[in-house]
Coordinates of C-alpha atoms in Angstrom, one line a residue:
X1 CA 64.8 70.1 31.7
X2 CA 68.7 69.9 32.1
X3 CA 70.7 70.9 29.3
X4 CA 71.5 68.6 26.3
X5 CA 75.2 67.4 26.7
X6 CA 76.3 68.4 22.9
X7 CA 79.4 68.0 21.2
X8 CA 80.7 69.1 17.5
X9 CA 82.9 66.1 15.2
X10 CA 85.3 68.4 12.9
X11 CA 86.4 71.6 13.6
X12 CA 87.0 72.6 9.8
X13 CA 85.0 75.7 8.5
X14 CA 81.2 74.5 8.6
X15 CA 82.3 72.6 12.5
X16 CA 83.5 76.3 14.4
X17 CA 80.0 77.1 13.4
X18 CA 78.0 74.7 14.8
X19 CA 80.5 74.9 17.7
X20 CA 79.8 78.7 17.9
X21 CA 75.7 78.1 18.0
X22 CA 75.7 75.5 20.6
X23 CA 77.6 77.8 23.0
X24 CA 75.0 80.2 22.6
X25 CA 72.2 78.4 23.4
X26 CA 71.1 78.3 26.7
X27 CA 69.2 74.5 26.7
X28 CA 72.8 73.6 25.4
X29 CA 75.8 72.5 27.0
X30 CA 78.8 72.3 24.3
X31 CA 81.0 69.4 26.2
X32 CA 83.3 69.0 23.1
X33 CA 84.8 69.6 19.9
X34 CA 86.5 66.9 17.9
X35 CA 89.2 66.6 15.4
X36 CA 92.0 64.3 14.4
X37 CA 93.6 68.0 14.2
X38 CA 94.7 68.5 17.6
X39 CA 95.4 72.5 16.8
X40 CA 92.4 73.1 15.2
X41 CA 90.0 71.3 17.7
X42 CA 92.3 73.0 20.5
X43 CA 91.7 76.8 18.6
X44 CA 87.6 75.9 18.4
X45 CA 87.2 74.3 21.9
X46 CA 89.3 77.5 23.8
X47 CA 86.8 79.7 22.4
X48 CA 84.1 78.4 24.3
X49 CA 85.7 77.3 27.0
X50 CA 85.2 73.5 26.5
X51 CA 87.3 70.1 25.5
X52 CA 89.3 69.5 22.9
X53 CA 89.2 65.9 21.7
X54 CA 91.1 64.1 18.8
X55 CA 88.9 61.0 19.4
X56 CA 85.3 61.1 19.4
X57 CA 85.0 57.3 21.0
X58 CA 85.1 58.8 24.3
X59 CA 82.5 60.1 24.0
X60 CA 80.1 57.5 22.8
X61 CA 76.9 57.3 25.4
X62 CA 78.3 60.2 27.0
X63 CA 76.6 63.0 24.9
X64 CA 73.1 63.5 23.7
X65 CA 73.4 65.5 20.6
X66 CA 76.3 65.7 18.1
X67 CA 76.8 67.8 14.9
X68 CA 79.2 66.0 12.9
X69 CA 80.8 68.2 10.1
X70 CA 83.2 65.8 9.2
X71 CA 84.1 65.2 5.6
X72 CA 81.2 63.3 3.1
X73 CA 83.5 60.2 3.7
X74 CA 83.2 59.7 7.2
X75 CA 79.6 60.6 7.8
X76 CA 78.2 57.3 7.7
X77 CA 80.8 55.6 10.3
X78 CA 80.3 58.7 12.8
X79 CA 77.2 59.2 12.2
X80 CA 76.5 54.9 13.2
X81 CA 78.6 55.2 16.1
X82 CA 76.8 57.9 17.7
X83 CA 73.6 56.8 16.1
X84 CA 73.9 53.1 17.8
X85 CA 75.4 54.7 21.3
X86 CA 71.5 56.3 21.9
X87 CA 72.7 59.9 20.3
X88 CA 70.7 62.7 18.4
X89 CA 72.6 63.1 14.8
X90 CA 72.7 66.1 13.0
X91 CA 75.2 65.4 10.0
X92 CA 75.9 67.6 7.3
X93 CA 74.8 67.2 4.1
X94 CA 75.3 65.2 1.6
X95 CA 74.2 62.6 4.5
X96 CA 76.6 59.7 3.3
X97 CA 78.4 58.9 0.0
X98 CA 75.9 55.9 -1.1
X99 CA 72.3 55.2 -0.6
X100 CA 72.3 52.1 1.3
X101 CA 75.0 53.6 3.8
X102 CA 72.0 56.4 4.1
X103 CA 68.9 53.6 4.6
X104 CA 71.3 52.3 7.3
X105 CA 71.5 55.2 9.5
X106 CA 67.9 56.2 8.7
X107 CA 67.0 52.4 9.8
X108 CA 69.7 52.9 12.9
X109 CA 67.9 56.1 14.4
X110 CA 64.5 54.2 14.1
X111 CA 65.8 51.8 16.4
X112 CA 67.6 53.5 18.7
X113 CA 64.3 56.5 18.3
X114 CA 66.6 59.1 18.3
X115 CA 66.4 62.0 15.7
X116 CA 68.8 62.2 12.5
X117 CA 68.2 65.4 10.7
X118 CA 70.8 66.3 7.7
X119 CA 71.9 69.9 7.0
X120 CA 70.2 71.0 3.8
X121 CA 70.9 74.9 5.4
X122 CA 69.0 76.6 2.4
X123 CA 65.5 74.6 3.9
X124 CA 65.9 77.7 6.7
X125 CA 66.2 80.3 4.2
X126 CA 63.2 82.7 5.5
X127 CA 62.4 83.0 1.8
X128 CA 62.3 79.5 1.7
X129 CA 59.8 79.1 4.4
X130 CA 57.9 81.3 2.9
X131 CA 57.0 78.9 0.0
X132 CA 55.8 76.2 2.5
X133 CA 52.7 77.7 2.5
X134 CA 52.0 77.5 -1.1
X135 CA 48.7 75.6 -2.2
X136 CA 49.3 74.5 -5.6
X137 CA 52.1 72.8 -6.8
X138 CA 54.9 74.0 -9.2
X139 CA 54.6 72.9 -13.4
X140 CA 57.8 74.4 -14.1
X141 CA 61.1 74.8 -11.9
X142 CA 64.2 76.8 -12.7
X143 CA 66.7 77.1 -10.3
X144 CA 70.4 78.6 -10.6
X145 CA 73.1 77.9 -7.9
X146 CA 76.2 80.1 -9.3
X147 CA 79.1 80.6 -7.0
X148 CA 83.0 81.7 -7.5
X149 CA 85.5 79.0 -7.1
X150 CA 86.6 78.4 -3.8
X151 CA 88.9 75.1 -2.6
X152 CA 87.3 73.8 0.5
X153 CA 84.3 71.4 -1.0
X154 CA 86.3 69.9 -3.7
X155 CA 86.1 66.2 -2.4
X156 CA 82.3 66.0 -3.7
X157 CA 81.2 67.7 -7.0
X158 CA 79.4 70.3 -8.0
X159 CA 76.4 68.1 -7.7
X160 CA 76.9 67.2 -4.4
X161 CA 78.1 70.4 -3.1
X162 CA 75.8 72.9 -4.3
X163 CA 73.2 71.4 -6.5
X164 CA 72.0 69.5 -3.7
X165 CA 70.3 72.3 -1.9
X166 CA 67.7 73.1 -4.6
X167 CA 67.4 69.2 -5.5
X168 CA 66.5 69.1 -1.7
X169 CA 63.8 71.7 -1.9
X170 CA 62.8 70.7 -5.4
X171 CA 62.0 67.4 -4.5
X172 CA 60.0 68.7 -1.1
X173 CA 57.8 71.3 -3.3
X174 CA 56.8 69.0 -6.3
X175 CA 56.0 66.1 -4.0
X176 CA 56.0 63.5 -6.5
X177 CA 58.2 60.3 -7.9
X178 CA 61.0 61.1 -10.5
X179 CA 60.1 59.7 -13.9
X180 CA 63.2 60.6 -16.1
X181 CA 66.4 62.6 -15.7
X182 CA 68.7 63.8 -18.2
X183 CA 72.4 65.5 -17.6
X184 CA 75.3 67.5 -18.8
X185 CA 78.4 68.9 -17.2
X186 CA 81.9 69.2 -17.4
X187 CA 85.3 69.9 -15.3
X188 CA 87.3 72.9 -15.7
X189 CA 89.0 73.4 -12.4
X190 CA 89.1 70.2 -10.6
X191 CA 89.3 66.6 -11.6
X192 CA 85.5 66.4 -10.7
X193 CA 82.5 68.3 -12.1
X194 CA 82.7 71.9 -12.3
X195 CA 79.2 73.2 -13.7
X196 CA 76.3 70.9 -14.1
X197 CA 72.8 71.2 -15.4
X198 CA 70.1 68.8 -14.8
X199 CA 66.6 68.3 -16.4
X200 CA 64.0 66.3 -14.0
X201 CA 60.3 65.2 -15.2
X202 CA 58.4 64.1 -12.4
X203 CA 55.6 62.0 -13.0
X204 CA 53.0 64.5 -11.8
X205 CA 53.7 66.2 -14.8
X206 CA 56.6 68.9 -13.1
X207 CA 59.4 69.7 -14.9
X208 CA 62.8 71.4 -13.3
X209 CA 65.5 72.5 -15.0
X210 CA 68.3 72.8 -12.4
X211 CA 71.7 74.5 -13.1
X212 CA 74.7 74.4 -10.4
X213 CA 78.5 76.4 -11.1
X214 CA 81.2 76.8 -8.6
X215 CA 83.3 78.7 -11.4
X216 CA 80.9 82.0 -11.6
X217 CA 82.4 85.1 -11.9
X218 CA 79.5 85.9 -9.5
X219 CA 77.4 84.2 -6.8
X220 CA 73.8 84.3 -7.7
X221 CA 71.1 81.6 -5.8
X222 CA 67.8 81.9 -7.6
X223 CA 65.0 79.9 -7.9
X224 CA 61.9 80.9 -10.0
X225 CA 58.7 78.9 -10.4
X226 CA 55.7 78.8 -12.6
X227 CA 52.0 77.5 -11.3
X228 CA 48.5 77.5 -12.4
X229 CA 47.9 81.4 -12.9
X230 CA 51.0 82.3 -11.2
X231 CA 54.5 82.7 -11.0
X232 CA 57.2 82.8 -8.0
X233 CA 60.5 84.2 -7.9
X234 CA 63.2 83.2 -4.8
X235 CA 66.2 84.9 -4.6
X236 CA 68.4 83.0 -1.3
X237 CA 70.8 85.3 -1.5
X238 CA 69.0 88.5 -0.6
X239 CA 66.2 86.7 1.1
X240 CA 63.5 88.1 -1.4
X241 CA 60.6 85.7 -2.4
X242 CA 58.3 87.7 -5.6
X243 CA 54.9 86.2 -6.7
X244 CA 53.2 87.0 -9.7
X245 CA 49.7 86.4 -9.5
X246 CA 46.0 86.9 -11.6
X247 CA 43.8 89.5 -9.8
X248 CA 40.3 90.1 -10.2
X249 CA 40.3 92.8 -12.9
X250 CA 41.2 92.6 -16.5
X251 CA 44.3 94.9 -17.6
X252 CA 43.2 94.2 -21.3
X253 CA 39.2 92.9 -22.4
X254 CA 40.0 89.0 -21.4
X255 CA 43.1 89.1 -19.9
X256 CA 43.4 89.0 -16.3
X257 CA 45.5 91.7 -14.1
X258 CA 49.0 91.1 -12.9
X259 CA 49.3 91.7 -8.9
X260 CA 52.7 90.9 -7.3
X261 CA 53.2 90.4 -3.8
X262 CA 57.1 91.0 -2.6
X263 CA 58.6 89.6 0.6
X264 CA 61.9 90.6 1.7
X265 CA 63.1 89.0 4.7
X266 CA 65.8 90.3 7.0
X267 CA 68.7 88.8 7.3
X268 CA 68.9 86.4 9.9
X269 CA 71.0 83.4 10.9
X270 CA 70.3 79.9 9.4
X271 CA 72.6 77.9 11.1
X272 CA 71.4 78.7 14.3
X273 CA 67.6 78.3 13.4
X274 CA 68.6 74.3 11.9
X275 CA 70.5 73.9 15.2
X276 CA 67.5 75.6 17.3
X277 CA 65.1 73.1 15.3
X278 CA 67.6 70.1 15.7
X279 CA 67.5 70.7 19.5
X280 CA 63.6 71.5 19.6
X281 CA 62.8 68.5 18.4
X282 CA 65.0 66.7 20.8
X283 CA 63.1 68.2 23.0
X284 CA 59.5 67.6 21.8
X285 CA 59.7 64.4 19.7
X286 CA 59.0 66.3 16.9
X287 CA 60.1 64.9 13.2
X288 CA 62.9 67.4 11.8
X289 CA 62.0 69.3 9.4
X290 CA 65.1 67.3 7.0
X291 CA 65.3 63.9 8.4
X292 CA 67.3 61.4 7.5
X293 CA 64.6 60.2 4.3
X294 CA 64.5 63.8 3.1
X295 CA 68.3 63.5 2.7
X296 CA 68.3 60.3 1.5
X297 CA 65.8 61.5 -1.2
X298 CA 68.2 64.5 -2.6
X299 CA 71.0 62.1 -1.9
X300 CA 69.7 59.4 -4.0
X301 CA 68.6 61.7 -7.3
X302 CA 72.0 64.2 -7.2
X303 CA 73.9 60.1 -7.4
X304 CA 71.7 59.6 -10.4
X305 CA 72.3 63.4 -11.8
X306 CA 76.5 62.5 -11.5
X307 CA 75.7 59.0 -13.1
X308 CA 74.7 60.8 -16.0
X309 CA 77.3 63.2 -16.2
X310 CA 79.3 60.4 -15.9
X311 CA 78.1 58.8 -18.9
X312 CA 78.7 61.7 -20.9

C-alpha cells in the first residue's frame, strides 16, 4: 500500500507533535503543516522537510489524513471541511465547542465512511489499557487530575481542558447512562474555572467523584476505583496500575486475604501510539478506539458539568 498523504492544521504546541510522529512513520508521508502563522508553520514544516501552508483549502481532496490541533473554536469548521472533502480526521479533543456541531461531524464521516477519532491521549496510557481488561465494573470512582498553572489551554476551562480525560475514561469503564450530576468550582487565575469537582450517579448504580486543578502546587493524575471484592489504583503519571484483590485464604477467621497485583509500565510514547492507531485503522477499517461518539459522549457530560458550575 502507498503511503497516506498526511498533513498537520496548527503548528502550536500539541500540532509540532503530531507533525513530529507522522514524519516518523514509515506508511506516512507528512505533505504539510498548516497555520495562519506563517513563521511558526515555516519553523515546524523545515524540520521535516515538507510544506508550509497558511491555508489549509489547498489542500482539500488532496490529503488522506489530517490531524487538526487547531484551537477548540475551529475544530468543527476544519474538521467539516476535510471531513466532507473524503479525509480521515483526527481532531483534538474537546472534539467541538457544542454537541450538535459534534453529531454533525460524527454524522459527516458516516457519509463520507471515513474515520474521525478525537484525541482523548490518556485512553493510550499503558496503565490505562491495562484496565480494558477488567470483568466487573466499577461502584465507586475517584479520580484527581492536579496540574500547575500553565497559560496555553486557557480558552476552554478546567473542565474542558483536563477533566475531560478521566470523564472520557469514566464514561468508557462504567458503561452506563448518567442519571444525575452535581458541581462546584471556582476561578482564581483566569476569568474561567480554575478547579472543579464533579459528582456523577450513573444509573447502574456507579458513583464518580471527579476532581480537576490547573492551580496545583504539584501535578498528580490518579485514578482509584472500588469493585465487588476489589479495589484498583491508576496512577497516569508514573504509569503504575495497583489492584487490591480477595485471595483464597483468610488473614483473620472470616475475612478474606488481601493479594495485590502491581503493574508498572515503562515509559513509552502516547502520541505516537493514537497516531499509529489513527493510521491503522485507516488502513484496516477498523473503528478507533475514540471515535467521534466517544467524544461526543465526554463532550456532552463535561458541557453539563460547566452548566452547573455555572449555576453556582
Amino acid at each position: 500500500m502507498s503511503k497516506l498523504k498526511c498533513a498537520v492544521i496548527g503548528a502550536g504546541y500539541l500540532g509540532k507533535f503530531h507533525a513530529e510522529k507522522y514524519a516518523s512513520l514509515k506508511d506516512c508521508e507528512l505533505v504539510a503543516v498548516v497555520d495562519i502563522n506563517a513563521e511558526a508553520a515555516l519553523q515546524v514544516a523545515e524540520k521535516h522537510g515538507t510544506q508550509a501552508l497558511t491555508d489549509y483549502q489547498s489542500l482539500l481532496g488532496q490529503v488522506d489524513a489530517v490531524s487538526i490541533v487547531v484551537p477548540t473554536i475551529y475544530h468543527h469548521k476544519v474538521s467539516k471541511d476535510f471531513l466532507n472533502a473524503g479525509t480521515h480526521v483526527l481532531v483534538e479533543k474537546p472534539i467541538t465547542v457544542t454537541v450538535e456541531e459534534a453529531d454533525d461531524l460524527i454524522a459527516i464521516a458516516k457519509e463520507k465512511n471515513v474515520i474521525l477519532q478525537v484525541g482523548h491521549l490518556e485512553r493510550f496510557n499503558p496503565a490505562v489499557r491495562g484496565l480494558e481488561k477488567l470483568e466487573d465494573k466499577p461502584l465507586f470512582i475517584e479520580s484527581h487530575r492536579l496540574s500547575p498553572f500553565n497559560p496555553r489551554a486557557n480558552d476552554v476551562s478546567v473542565v474542558l481542558d483536563l477533566m475531560i480525560h478521566d470523564i472520557d475514561i469514566i464514561l468508557a469503564l462504567v458503561d452506563s447512562e448518567i442519571e444525575k450530576i452535581d458541581a462546584s468550582g471556582t476561578a482564581v487565575l483566569t476569568q474561567g474555572t480554575d478547579i472543579a469537582n464533579a459528582r456523577i450517579t450513573f444509573k447502574n448504580g456507579c458513583v464518580a467523584n471527579v476532581t480537576a486543578s490547573r492551580i496545583s502546587m504539584k501535578m498528580e493524575r490518579k485514578m482509584r476505583m472500588f469493585r465487588p471484592c476489589s479495589y484498583i489504583s491508576v496512577d497516569f503519571q508514573n504509569r503504575v496500575l495497583i489492584k487490591h484483590k480477595t485471595g483464597e485464604k483468610e488473614m483473620f477467621p472470616g475475612i478474606p486475604e488481601i493479594v495485590t497485583e502491581e503493574s508498572v509500565f515503562e515509559s513509552g510514547d502516547a502520541l505516537l501510539d493514537e497516531i499509529k492507531h489513527f493510521v491503522n485503522c485507516i488502513k484496516t477499517g477498523e473503528n478507533p478506539l475514540v471515535p467521534g461518539e466517544a467524544g461526543r459522549k465526554a463532550l456532552a457530560t463535561a458541557i453539563e458539568i460547566t452548566h452547573f458550575l455555572h449555576q453556582r
